[in-house]
Amino acid sequence: GAPGGPCDANDDPQVNVIVEQFATRLGKTFFGQVMQLKAADAAPAPMMFVSSVEKLAGEIVARTYGMLEKSQILKGQLLPERLRKRDCISLDNCKVYVGWARSVNTLADKNIKYGHGNEIDKWERLSTSKEADPLDLFMDRAKDFPNFKYVLESTPTVEGESRVERMLLRSSNSRYYVPCPHCKKYQTLNFQKIEWDKLAGGAHDLDL
């Protein structure tokens, strides 16, 4: 929720694509889920969630169902549990189609306004596939919506070959600034700035 951060970008009609390159377990996927749930409430339209492999896609869909069940606004739109599918989340006013990178069928023949691409650096296509790159196929789903909104997120892989790094460098390339607890000056956090106590000779000690 930082000013100028992903939440503001999601509300900005001039922003079509939000790219998140974070480390693991920092809320990239959660933000994409929240973006789609907000859209389901405020501006329902066709959506799609795509991950790298079917297993991961299924796990995140299960978490999304859990979020919907806790939503006072949206839980009434859910189908009974026995009728719910892992390849499509159906709500009263919209659907969230589910796909994964190595399955062209799950990426084809759908028009969407909102898209969430999960772990895009791990997206691969079958070596025998004659189709386009899965990320290109996914981005093409929104051709009919000039005001589309995508969240593309991943931990980065190999520098210079990373999809998310390449997209981030073409973007506003923003960083998250936090205030120093001592001088209150805003700065980005990186490993070189982290300090901890050491033994008298300067050696690191895990217990210390």
PDB file of C-alpha atoms in Angstrom, residues 17-177:
ATOM      1  CA  VAL A  17       0.778  -3.874 -16.730  1.00  0.00           C
ATOM      2  CA  ILE A  18       2.212  -4.152 -13.223  1.00  0.00           C
ATOM      3  CA  VAL A  19       5.498  -6.058 -12.986  1.00  0.00           C
ATOM      4  CA  GLU A  20       6.675  -7.366  -9.610  1.00  0.00           C
ATOM      5  CA  GLN A  21      10.199  -8.693  -9.121  1.00  0.00           C
ATOM      6  CA  PHE A  22      10.418  -9.599  -5.448  1.00  0.00           C
ATOM      7  CA  ALA A  23      12.208 -12.282  -3.475  1.00  0.00           C
ATOM      8  CA  THR A  24      10.237 -15.310  -2.299  1.00  0.00           C
ATOM      9  CA  ARG A  25       7.430 -15.095   0.270  1.00  0.00           C
ATOM     10  CA  LEU A  26       6.934 -11.326   0.039  1.00  0.00           C
ATOM     11  CA  GLY A  27       3.385 -11.181  -1.297  1.00  0.00           C
ATOM     12  CA  LYS A  28       3.746 -11.114  -5.111  1.00  0.00           C
ATOM     13  CA  THR A  29       1.135 -13.796  -5.706  1.00  0.00           C
ATOM     14  CA  PHE A  30      -1.109 -12.488  -2.937  1.00  0.00           C
ATOM     15  CA  PHE A  31      -1.200  -9.060  -4.595  1.00  0.00           C
ATOM     16  CA  GLY A  32      -2.243 -10.595  -7.917  1.00  0.00           C
ATOM     17  CA  GLN A  33      -5.013 -12.536  -6.190  1.00  0.00           C
ATOM     18  CA  VAL A  34      -6.240  -9.418  -4.388  1.00  0.00           C
ATOM     19  CA  MET A  35      -6.209  -7.446  -7.639  1.00  0.00           C
ATOM     20  CA  GLN A  36      -8.528  -9.991  -9.254  1.00  0.00           C
ATOM     21  CA  LEU A  37     -10.821 -10.253  -6.227  1.00  0.00           C
ATOM     22  CA  LYS A  38     -11.139  -6.467  -6.108  1.00  0.00           C
ATOM     23  CA  ALA A  39     -12.009  -6.449  -9.819  1.00  0.00           C
ATOM     24  CA  ALA A  40     -14.583  -9.224  -9.281  1.00  0.00           C
ATOM     25  CA  ASP A  41     -16.343  -6.943  -6.810  1.00  0.00           C
ATOM     26  CA  ALA A  42     -15.860  -3.481  -8.311  1.00  0.00           C
ATOM     27  CA  ALA A  43     -15.678  -4.072 -12.086  1.00  0.00           C
ATOM     28  CA  PRO A  44     -16.491  -7.699 -12.976  1.00  0.00           C
ATOM     29  CA  ALA A  45     -15.046  -8.907 -16.284  1.00  0.00           C
ATOM     30  CA  PRO A  46     -13.399 -12.077 -17.638  1.00  0.00           C
ATOM     31  CA  MET A  47     -10.071 -12.886 -15.973  1.00  0.00           C
ATOM     32  CA  MET A  48      -7.266 -15.406 -16.198  1.00  0.00           C
ATOM     33  CA  PHE A  49      -4.670 -16.740 -13.774  1.00  0.00           C
ATOM     34  CA  VAL A  50      -1.661 -18.559 -15.238  1.00  0.00           C
ATOM     35  CA  SER A  51       1.244 -20.221 -13.452  1.00  0.00           C
ATOM     36  CA  SER A  52       4.291 -22.154 -14.604  1.00  0.00           C
ATOM     37  CA  VAL A  53       2.947 -25.684 -14.063  1.00  0.00           C
ATOM     38  CA  GLU A  54      -0.431 -27.283 -13.399  1.00  0.00           C
ATOM     39  CA  LYS A  55       0.378 -28.329  -9.812  1.00  0.00           C
ATOM     40  CA  LEU A  56       1.324 -24.807  -8.717  1.00  0.00           C
ATOM     41  CA  ALA A  57      -1.679 -23.338 -10.507  1.00  0.00           C
ATOM     42  CA  GLY A  58      -3.955 -25.743  -8.618  1.00  0.00           C
ATOM     43  CA  GLU A  59      -2.389 -24.878  -5.263  1.00  0.00           C
ATOM     44  CA  ILE A  60      -2.872 -21.150  -5.811  1.00  0.00           C
ATOM     45  CA  VAL A  61      -6.457 -21.647  -7.020  1.00  0.00           C
ATOM     46  CA  ALA A  62      -7.170 -23.527  -3.788  1.00  0.00           C
ATOM     47  CA  ARG A  63      -5.796 -20.568  -1.827  1.00  0.00           C
ATOM     48  CA  THR A  64      -7.928 -18.189  -3.892  1.00  0.00           C
ATOM     49  CA  TYR A  65     -11.041 -20.189  -3.030  1.00  0.00           C
ATOM     50  CA  GLY A  66     -10.031 -19.847   0.625  1.00  0.00           C
ATOM     51  CA  MET A  67      -9.748 -16.075   0.231  1.00  0.00           C
ATOM     52  CA  LEU A  68     -13.153 -15.927  -1.452  1.00  0.00           C
ATOM     53  CA  GLU A  69     -14.729 -17.921   1.379  1.00  0.00           C
ATOM     54  CA  LYS A  70     -13.476 -15.292   3.830  1.00  0.00           C
ATOM     55  CA  SER A  71     -14.731 -12.360   1.745  1.00  0.00           C
ATOM     56  CA  GLN A  72     -17.975 -10.925   3.105  1.00  0.00           C
ATOM     57  CA  ILE A  73     -18.653  -9.422  -0.327  1.00  0.00           C
ATOM     58  CA  LEU A  74     -17.819 -12.308  -2.674  1.00  0.00           C
ATOM     59  CA  LYS A  75     -18.415 -15.538  -0.762  1.00  0.00           C
ATOM     60  CA  GLY A  76     -22.111 -15.499  -1.661  1.00  0.00           C
ATOM     61  CA  GLN A  77     -21.175 -15.737  -5.357  1.00  0.00           C
ATOM     62  CA  LEU A  78     -19.281 -19.016  -4.942  1.00  0.00           C
ATOM     63  CA  LEU A  79     -20.639 -22.301  -6.230  1.00  0.00           C
ATOM     64  CA  PRO A  80     -21.127 -25.089  -3.677  1.00  0.00           C
ATOM     65  CA  GLU A  81     -17.805 -26.769  -2.932  1.00  0.00           C
ATOM     66  CA  ARG A  82     -18.717 -29.983  -4.788  1.00  0.00           C
ATOM     67  CA  LEU A  83     -19.245 -27.992  -8.020  1.00  0.00           C
ATOM     68  CA  ARG A  84     -16.062 -25.918  -7.904  1.00  0.00           C
ATOM     69  CA  LYS A  85     -13.410 -26.485 -10.570  1.00  0.00           C
ATOM     70  CA  ARG A  86      -9.654 -26.067 -10.480  1.00  0.00           C
ATOM     71  CA  ASP A  87      -9.454 -24.822 -14.066  1.00  0.00           C
ATOM     72  CA  CYS A  88     -12.034 -22.042 -13.683  1.00  0.00           C
ATOM     73  CA  ILE A  89     -13.303 -20.064 -10.703  1.00  0.00           C
ATOM     74  CA  SER A  90     -16.939 -19.205 -11.422  1.00  0.00           C
ATOM     75  CA  LEU A  91     -18.587 -16.282  -9.664  1.00  0.00           C
ATOM     76  CA  ASP A  92     -22.039 -14.822 -10.339  1.00  0.00           C
ATOM     77  CA  ASN A  93     -20.708 -11.894 -12.373  1.00  0.00           C
ATOM     78  CA  CYS A  94     -17.420 -13.161 -13.829  1.00  0.00           C
ATOM     79  CA  LYS A  95     -15.048 -16.073 -14.266  1.00  0.00           C
ATOM     80  CA  VAL A  96     -11.347 -16.541 -13.582  1.00  0.00           C
ATOM     81  CA  TYR A  97      -9.923 -18.976 -16.134  1.00  0.00           C
ATOM     82  CA  VAL A  98      -6.891 -20.961 -14.992  1.00  0.00           C
ATOM     83  CA  GLY A  99      -3.935 -22.009 -17.132  1.00  0.00           C
ATOM     84  CA  TRP A 100      -0.308 -23.040 -17.035  1.00  0.00           C
ATOM     85  CA  ALA A 101       2.574 -22.325 -19.366  1.00  0.00           C
ATOM     86  CA  ARG A 102       3.113 -25.787 -20.877  1.00  0.00           C
ATOM     87  CA  SER A 103      -0.540 -26.187 -21.850  1.00  0.00           C
ATOM     88  CA  VAL A 104      -1.404 -24.165 -24.939  1.00  0.00           C
ATOM     89  CA  ASN A 105      -5.054 -25.225 -24.652  1.00  0.00           C
ATOM     90  CA  THR A 106      -5.446 -23.449 -21.318  1.00  0.00           C
ATOM     91  CA  LEU A 107      -4.057 -20.230 -22.823  1.00  0.00           C
ATOM     92  CA  ALA A 108      -6.140 -20.177 -25.995  1.00  0.00           C
ATOM     93  CA  ASP A 109      -9.544 -18.893 -27.139  1.00  0.00           C
ATOM     94  CA  LYS A 110     -10.356 -16.668 -24.175  1.00  0.00           C
ATOM     95  CA  ASN A 111     -10.921 -12.927 -24.026  1.00  0.00           C
ATOM     96  CA  ILE A 112      -9.983 -11.400 -20.689  1.00  0.00           C
ATOM     97  CA  LYS A 113      -9.705  -7.968 -19.143  1.00  0.00           C
ATOM     98  CA  TYR A 114      -7.666  -8.925 -16.067  1.00  0.00           C
ATOM     99  CA  GLY A 115      -4.680 -11.261 -16.064  1.00  0.00           C
ATOM    100  CA  HIS A 116      -2.354 -12.547 -13.361  1.00  0.00           C
ATOM    101  CA  GLY A 117       0.861 -14.266 -14.475  1.00  0.00           C
ATOM    102  CA  ASN A 118       2.589 -16.149 -11.660  1.00  0.00           C
ATOM    103  CA  GLU A 119       6.348 -16.973 -11.641  1.00  0.00           C
ATOM    104  CA  ILE A 120       6.769 -15.943 -15.271  1.00  0.00           C
ATOM    105  CA  ASP A 121      10.523 -16.653 -15.204  1.00  0.00           C
ATOM    106  CA  LYS A 122       9.690 -20.360 -14.894  1.00  0.00           C
ATOM    107  CA  TRP A 123       7.306 -20.435 -17.871  1.00  0.00           C
ATOM    108  CA  GLU A 124       8.427 -22.954 -20.476  1.00  0.00           C
ATOM    109  CA  ARG A 125       6.813 -24.407 -23.557  1.00  0.00           C
ATOM    110  CA  LEU A 126       7.054 -27.954 -24.838  1.00  0.00           C
ATOM    111  CA  SER A 127       9.994 -28.412 -27.201  1.00  0.00           C
ATOM    112  CA  THR A 128       7.589 -29.840 -29.782  1.00  0.00           C
ATOM    113  CA  SER A 129       5.189 -26.899 -29.559  1.00  0.00           C
ATOM    114  CA  LYS A 130       4.567 -24.867 -32.716  1.00  0.00           C
ATOM    115  CA  GLU A 131       2.741 -22.173 -30.743  1.00  0.00           C
ATOM    116  CA  ALA A 132       4.132 -18.797 -29.685  1.00  0.00           C
ATOM    117  CA  ASP A 133       5.846 -18.167 -26.387  1.00  0.00           C
ATOM    118  CA  PRO A 134       3.328 -18.795 -23.561  1.00  0.00           C
ATOM    119  CA  LEU A 135       3.755 -15.275 -22.176  1.00  0.00           C
ATOM    120  CA  ASP A 136       2.942 -13.812 -25.592  1.00  0.00           C
ATOM    121  CA  LEU A 137      -0.135 -16.047 -25.830  1.00  0.00           C
ATOM    122  CA  PHE A 138      -1.234 -14.911 -22.380  1.00  0.00           C
ATOM    123  CA  MET A 139      -0.777 -11.218 -23.170  1.00  0.00           C
ATOM    124  CA  ASP A 140      -2.767 -11.617 -26.394  1.00  0.00           C
ATOM    125  CA  ARG A 141      -5.862 -12.633 -24.411  1.00  0.00           C
ATOM    126  CA  ALA A 142      -6.645  -8.965 -23.640  1.00  0.00           C
ATOM    127  CA  LYS A 143      -6.740  -7.625 -27.217  1.00  0.00           C
ATOM    128  CA  ASP A 144     -10.450  -6.810 -26.969  1.00  0.00           C
ATOM    129  CA  PHE A 145     -10.033  -4.666 -23.825  1.00  0.00           C
ATOM    130  CA  PRO A 146      -8.066  -1.404 -24.266  1.00  0.00           C
ATOM    131  CA  ASN A 147      -8.297  -0.831 -20.502  1.00  0.00           C
ATOM    132  CA  PHE A 148      -6.926  -4.262 -19.579  1.00  0.00           C
ATOM    133  CA  LYS A 149      -4.918  -4.825 -16.406  1.00  0.00           C
ATOM    134  CA  TYR A 150      -2.192  -7.451 -15.920  1.00  0.00           C
ATOM    135  CA  VAL A 151      -0.055  -8.365 -12.925  1.00  0.00           C
ATOM    136  CA  LEU A 152       3.108 -10.231 -13.941  1.00  0.00           C
ATOM    137  CA  GLU A 153       5.260 -11.447 -11.086  1.00  0.00           C
ATOM    138  CA  SER A 154       8.239 -13.655 -10.405  1.00  0.00           C
ATOM    139  CA  THR A 155      11.391 -14.147  -8.459  1.00  0.00           C
ATOM    140  CA  PRO A 156      14.209 -13.453 -10.969  1.00  0.00           C
ATOM    141  CA  THR A 157      16.266 -16.300 -12.421  1.00  0.00           C
ATOM    142  CA  VAL A 158      19.370 -15.839 -14.598  1.00  0.00           C
ATOM    143  CA  GLU A 159      20.458 -12.217 -14.980  1.00  0.00           C
ATOM    144  CA  GLY A 160      20.160 -11.121 -18.593  1.00  0.00           C
ATOM    145  CA  GLU A 161      17.741 -13.959 -19.427  1.00  0.00           C
ATOM    146  CA  SER A 162      15.040 -13.247 -16.849  1.00  0.00           C
ATOM    147  CA  ARG A 163      11.605 -12.352 -18.247  1.00  0.00           C
ATOM    148  CA  VAL A 164      10.589 -10.366 -15.180  1.00  0.00           C
ATOM    149  CA  GLU A 165      13.886  -8.466 -15.081  1.00  0.00           C
ATOM    150  CA  ARG A 166      13.553  -7.568 -18.775  1.00  0.00           C
ATOM    151  CA  MET A 167      10.002  -6.301 -18.276  1.00  0.00           C
ATOM    152  CA  LEU A 168      10.922  -4.433 -15.097  1.00  0.00           C
ATOM    153  CA  LEU A 169      13.749  -2.592 -16.864  1.00  0.00           C
ATOM    154  CA  ARG A 170      11.300  -1.478 -19.566  1.00  0.00           C
ATOM    155  CA  SER A 171       8.907  -0.134 -16.938  1.00  0.00           C
ATOM    156  CA  SER A 172       9.085   2.727 -14.447  1.00  0.00           C
ATOM    157  CA  ASN A 173      11.472   0.402 -12.561  1.00  0.00           C
ATOM    158  CA  SER A 174      10.274   1.580  -9.155  1.00  0.00           C
ATOM    159  CA  ARG A 175      11.702   0.491  -5.825  1.00  0.00           C
ATOM    160  CA  TYR A 176      10.161   0.235  -2.372  1.00  0.00           C
ATOM    161  CA  TYR A 177      11.675   2.802  -0.009  1.00  0.00           C
TER     162      TYR A 177
END
